[in-house]
Coordinates of N, CA and C in Angstrom, one line a residue:
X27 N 128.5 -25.3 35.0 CA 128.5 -24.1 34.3 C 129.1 -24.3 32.9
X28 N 128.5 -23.5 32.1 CA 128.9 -24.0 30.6 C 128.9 -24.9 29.8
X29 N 128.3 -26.2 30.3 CA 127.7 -27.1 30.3 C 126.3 -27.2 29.2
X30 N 126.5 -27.9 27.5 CA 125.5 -27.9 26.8 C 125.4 -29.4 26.4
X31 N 124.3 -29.4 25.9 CA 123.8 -30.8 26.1 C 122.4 -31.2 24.7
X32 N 122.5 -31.5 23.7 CA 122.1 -31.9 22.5 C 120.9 -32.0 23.2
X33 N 119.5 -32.2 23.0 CA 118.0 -32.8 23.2 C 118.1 -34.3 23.1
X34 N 119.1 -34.8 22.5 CA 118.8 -36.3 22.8 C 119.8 -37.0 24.1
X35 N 121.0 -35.7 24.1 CA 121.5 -36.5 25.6 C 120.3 -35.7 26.9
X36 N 119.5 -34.7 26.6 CA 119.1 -34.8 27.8 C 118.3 -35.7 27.9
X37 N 117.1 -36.0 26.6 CA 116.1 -37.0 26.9 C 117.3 -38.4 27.1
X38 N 117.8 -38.8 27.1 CA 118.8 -39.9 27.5 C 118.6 -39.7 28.9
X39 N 119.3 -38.7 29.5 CA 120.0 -38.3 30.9 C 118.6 -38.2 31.5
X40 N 117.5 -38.0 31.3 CA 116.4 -38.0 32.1 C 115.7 -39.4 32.0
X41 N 115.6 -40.2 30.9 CA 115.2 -41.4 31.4 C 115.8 -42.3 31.8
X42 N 117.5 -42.2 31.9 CA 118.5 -42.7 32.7 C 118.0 -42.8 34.5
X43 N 117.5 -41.1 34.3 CA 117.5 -40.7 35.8 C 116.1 -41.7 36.5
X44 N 114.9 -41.5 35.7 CA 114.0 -42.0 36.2 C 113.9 -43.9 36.7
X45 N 114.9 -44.0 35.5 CA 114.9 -45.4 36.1 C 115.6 -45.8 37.2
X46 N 116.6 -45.0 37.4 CA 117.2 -45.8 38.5 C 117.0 -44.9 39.4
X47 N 116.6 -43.4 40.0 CA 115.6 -42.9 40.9 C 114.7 -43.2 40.7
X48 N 113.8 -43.6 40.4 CA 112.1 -43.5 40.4 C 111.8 -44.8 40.4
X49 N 111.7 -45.8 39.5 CA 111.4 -46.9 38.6 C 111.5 -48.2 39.2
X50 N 113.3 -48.6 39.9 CA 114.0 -49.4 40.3 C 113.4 -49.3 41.9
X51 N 113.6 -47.9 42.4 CA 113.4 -48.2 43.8 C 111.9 -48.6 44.0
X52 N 111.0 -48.2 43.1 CA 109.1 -48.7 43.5 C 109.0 -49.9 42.6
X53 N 110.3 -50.6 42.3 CA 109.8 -52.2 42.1 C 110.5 -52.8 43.0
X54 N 111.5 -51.9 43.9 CA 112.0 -52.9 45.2 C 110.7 -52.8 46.3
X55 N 110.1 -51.8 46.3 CA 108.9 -51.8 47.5 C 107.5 -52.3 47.2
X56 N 107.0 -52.1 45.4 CA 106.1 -52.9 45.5 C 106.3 -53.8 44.5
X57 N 105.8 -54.9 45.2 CA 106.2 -56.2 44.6 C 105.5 -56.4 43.1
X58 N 106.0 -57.0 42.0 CA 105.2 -57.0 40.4 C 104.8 -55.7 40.3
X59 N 105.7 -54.6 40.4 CA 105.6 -53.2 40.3 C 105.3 -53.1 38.2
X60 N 106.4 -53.6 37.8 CA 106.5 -53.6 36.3 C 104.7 -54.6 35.7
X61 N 104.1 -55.6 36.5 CA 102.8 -56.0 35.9 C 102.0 -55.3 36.1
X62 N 101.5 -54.0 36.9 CA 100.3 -53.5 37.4 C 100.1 -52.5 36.1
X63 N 99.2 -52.2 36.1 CA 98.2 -51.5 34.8 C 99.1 -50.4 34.8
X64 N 100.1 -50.3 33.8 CA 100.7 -49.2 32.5 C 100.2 -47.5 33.0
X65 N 98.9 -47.4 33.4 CA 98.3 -45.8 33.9 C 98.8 -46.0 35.3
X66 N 98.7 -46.9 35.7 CA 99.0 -46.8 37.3 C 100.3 -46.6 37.8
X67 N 101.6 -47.3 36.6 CA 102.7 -47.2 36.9 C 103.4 -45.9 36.3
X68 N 102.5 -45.4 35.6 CA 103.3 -44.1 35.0 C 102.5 -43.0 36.0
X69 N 101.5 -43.0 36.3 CA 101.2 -42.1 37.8 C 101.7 -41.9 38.9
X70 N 102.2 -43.8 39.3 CA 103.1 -43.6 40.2 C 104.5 -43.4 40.1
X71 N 104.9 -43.3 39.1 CA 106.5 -43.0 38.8 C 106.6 -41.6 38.6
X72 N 105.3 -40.6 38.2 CA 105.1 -39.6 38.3 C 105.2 -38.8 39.8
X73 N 104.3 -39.5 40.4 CA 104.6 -38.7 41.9 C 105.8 -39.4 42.8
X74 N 106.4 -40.5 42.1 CA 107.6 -40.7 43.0 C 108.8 -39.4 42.5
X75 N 108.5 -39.0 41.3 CA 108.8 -37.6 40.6 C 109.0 -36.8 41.5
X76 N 107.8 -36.6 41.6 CA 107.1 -35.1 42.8 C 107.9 -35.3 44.1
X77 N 107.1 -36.2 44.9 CA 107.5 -36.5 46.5 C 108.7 -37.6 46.7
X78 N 109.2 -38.4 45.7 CA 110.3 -39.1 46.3 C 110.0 -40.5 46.5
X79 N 110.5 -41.5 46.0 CA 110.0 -42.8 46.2 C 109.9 -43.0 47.6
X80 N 110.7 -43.0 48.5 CA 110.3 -43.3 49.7 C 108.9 -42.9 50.6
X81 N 108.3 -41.9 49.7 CA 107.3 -41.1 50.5 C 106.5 -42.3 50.1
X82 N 105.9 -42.1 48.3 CA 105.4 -43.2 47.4 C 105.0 -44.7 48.1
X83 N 107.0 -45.3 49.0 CA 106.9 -46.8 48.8 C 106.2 -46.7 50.3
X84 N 106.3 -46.1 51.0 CA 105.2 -45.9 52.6 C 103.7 -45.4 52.3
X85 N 103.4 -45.0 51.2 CA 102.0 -44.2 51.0 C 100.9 -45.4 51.4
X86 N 99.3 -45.0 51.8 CA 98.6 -45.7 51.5 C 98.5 -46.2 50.0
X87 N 98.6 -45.0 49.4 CA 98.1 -45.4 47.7 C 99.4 -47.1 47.2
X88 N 100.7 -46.8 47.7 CA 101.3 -48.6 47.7 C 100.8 -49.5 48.4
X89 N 100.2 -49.2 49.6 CA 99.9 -50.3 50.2 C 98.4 -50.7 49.0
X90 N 97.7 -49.7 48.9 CA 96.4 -50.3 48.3 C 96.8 -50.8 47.1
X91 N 97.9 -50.7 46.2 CA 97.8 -51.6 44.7 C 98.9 -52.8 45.0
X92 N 99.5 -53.0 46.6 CA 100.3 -53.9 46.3 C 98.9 -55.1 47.2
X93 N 97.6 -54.7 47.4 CA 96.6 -55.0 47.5 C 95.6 -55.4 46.0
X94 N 95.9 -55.3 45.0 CA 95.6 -54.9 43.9 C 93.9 -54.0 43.6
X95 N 94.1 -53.0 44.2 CA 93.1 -51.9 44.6 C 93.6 -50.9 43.9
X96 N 93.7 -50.7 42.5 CA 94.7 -50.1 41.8 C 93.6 -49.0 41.8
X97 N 92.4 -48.5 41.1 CA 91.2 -47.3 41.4 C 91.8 -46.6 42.6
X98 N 91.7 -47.4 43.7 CA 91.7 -46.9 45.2 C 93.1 -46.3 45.2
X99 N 94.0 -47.0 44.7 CA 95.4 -46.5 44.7 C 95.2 -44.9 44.2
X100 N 94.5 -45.1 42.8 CA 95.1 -43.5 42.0 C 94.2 -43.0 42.9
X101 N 93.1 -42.9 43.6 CA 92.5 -41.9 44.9 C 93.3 -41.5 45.8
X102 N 94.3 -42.6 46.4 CA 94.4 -41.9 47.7 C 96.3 -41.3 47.1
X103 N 96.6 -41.3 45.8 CA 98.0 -40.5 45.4 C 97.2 -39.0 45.5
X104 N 95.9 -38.8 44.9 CA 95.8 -37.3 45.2 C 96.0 -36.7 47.0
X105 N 96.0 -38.0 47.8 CA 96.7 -37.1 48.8 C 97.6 -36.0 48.8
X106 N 98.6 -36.1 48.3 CA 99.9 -35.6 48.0 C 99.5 -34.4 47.3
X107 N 98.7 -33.5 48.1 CA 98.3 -31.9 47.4 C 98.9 -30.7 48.6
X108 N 99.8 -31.1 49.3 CA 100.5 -30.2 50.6 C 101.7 -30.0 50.2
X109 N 101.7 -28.5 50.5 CA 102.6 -28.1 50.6 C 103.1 -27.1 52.1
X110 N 104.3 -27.1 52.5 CA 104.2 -26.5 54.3 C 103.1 -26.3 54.9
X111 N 103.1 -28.2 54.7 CA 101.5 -28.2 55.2 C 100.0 -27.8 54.9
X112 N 100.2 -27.4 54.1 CA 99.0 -26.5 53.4 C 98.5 -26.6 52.1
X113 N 97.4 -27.3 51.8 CA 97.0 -27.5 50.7 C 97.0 -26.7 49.6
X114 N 97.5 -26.9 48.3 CA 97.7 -26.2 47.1 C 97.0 -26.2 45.5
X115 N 96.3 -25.2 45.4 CA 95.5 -25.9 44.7 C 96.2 -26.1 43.3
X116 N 97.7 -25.9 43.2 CA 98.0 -26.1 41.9 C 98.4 -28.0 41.9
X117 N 98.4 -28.4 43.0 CA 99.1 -29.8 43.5 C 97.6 -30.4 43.5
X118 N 96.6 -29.9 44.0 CA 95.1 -30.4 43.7 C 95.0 -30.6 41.8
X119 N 95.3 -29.6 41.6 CA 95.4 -30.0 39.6 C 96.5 -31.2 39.7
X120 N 97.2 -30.6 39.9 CA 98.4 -31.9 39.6 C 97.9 -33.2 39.6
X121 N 97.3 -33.4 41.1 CA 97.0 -35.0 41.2 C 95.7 -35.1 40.8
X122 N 94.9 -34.6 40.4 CA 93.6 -34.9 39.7 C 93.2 -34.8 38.5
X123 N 92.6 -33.8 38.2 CA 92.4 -33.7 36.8 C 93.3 -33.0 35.8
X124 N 94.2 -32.1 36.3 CA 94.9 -31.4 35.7 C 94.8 -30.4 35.0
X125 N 95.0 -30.2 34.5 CA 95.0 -27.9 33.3 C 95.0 -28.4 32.3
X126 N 94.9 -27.1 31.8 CA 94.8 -26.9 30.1 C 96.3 -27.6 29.6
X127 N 97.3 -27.5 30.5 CA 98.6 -27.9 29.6 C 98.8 -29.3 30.0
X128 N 98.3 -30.2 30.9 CA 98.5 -31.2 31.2 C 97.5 -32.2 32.0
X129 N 97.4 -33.6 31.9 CA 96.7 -34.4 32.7 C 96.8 -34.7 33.4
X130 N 95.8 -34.3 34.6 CA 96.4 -34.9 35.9 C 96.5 -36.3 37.0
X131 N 97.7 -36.7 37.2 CA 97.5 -37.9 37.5 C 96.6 -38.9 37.8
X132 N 95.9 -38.6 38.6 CA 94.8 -39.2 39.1 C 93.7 -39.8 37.5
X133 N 94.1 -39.0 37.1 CA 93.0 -39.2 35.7 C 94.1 -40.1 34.8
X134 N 95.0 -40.0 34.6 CA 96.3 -40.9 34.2 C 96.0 -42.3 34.4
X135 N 96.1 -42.1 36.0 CA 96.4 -43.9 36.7 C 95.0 -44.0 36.1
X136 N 93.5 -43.6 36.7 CA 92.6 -44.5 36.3 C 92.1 -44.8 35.0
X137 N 92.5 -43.9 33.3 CA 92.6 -44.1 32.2 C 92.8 -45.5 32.3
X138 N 93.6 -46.0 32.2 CA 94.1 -47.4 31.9 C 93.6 -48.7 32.9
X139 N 92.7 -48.4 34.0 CA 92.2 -49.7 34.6 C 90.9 -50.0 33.9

């Protein structure tokens, strides 16, 4: 509480956060995490965002790029469109094409292959 924070300590404090949540843990699960194609790794650091690296480092979509099936990878991240079980179509934007205010993943990761 009461707690204020300049725009440059939060953008600090958030890409502090991402690396060592997000970044660090999906180069310990998939192996040459940091060489795979630049759209694939900012997609997947994206939905380790969303669901959590552990979900991410067990997904098919890791098994398929540490396969180097990196296309197939950004396919099967649009899994991750559930919510209490129930498909959402704002999580269908998310991982696919995305909205007027943003890109959605899927279209991210395969940009860059």
């Amino acid at each position: 509480p009461n707690m204020t924070f300049t725009r440059a300590q939060c953008e600090s404090m958030l890409s502090e956060r991402v690396v060592r949540d997000f970044y660090k843990p999906l180069t310990s699960c998939i192996a040459d995490f940091d060489k795979k194609p630049m759209s694939w790794q900012a997609a997947t650091i994206s939905l380790a965002y969303n669901v959590g690296p552990a979900a991410v480092c067990n997904s098919t979509a890791a098994a398929l790029a540490r396969q180097g099936k990196y296309k197939e990878s950004c396919q099967a991240m649009t899994r991750f469109n559930r919510a209490g079980g129930q498909v959402v179509s704002g999580l269908v934007k998310r991982r696919t094409t995305g909205d007027a205010t943003r890109i959605g993943e899927q279209e991210l990761c395969e940009a860059g292959l």
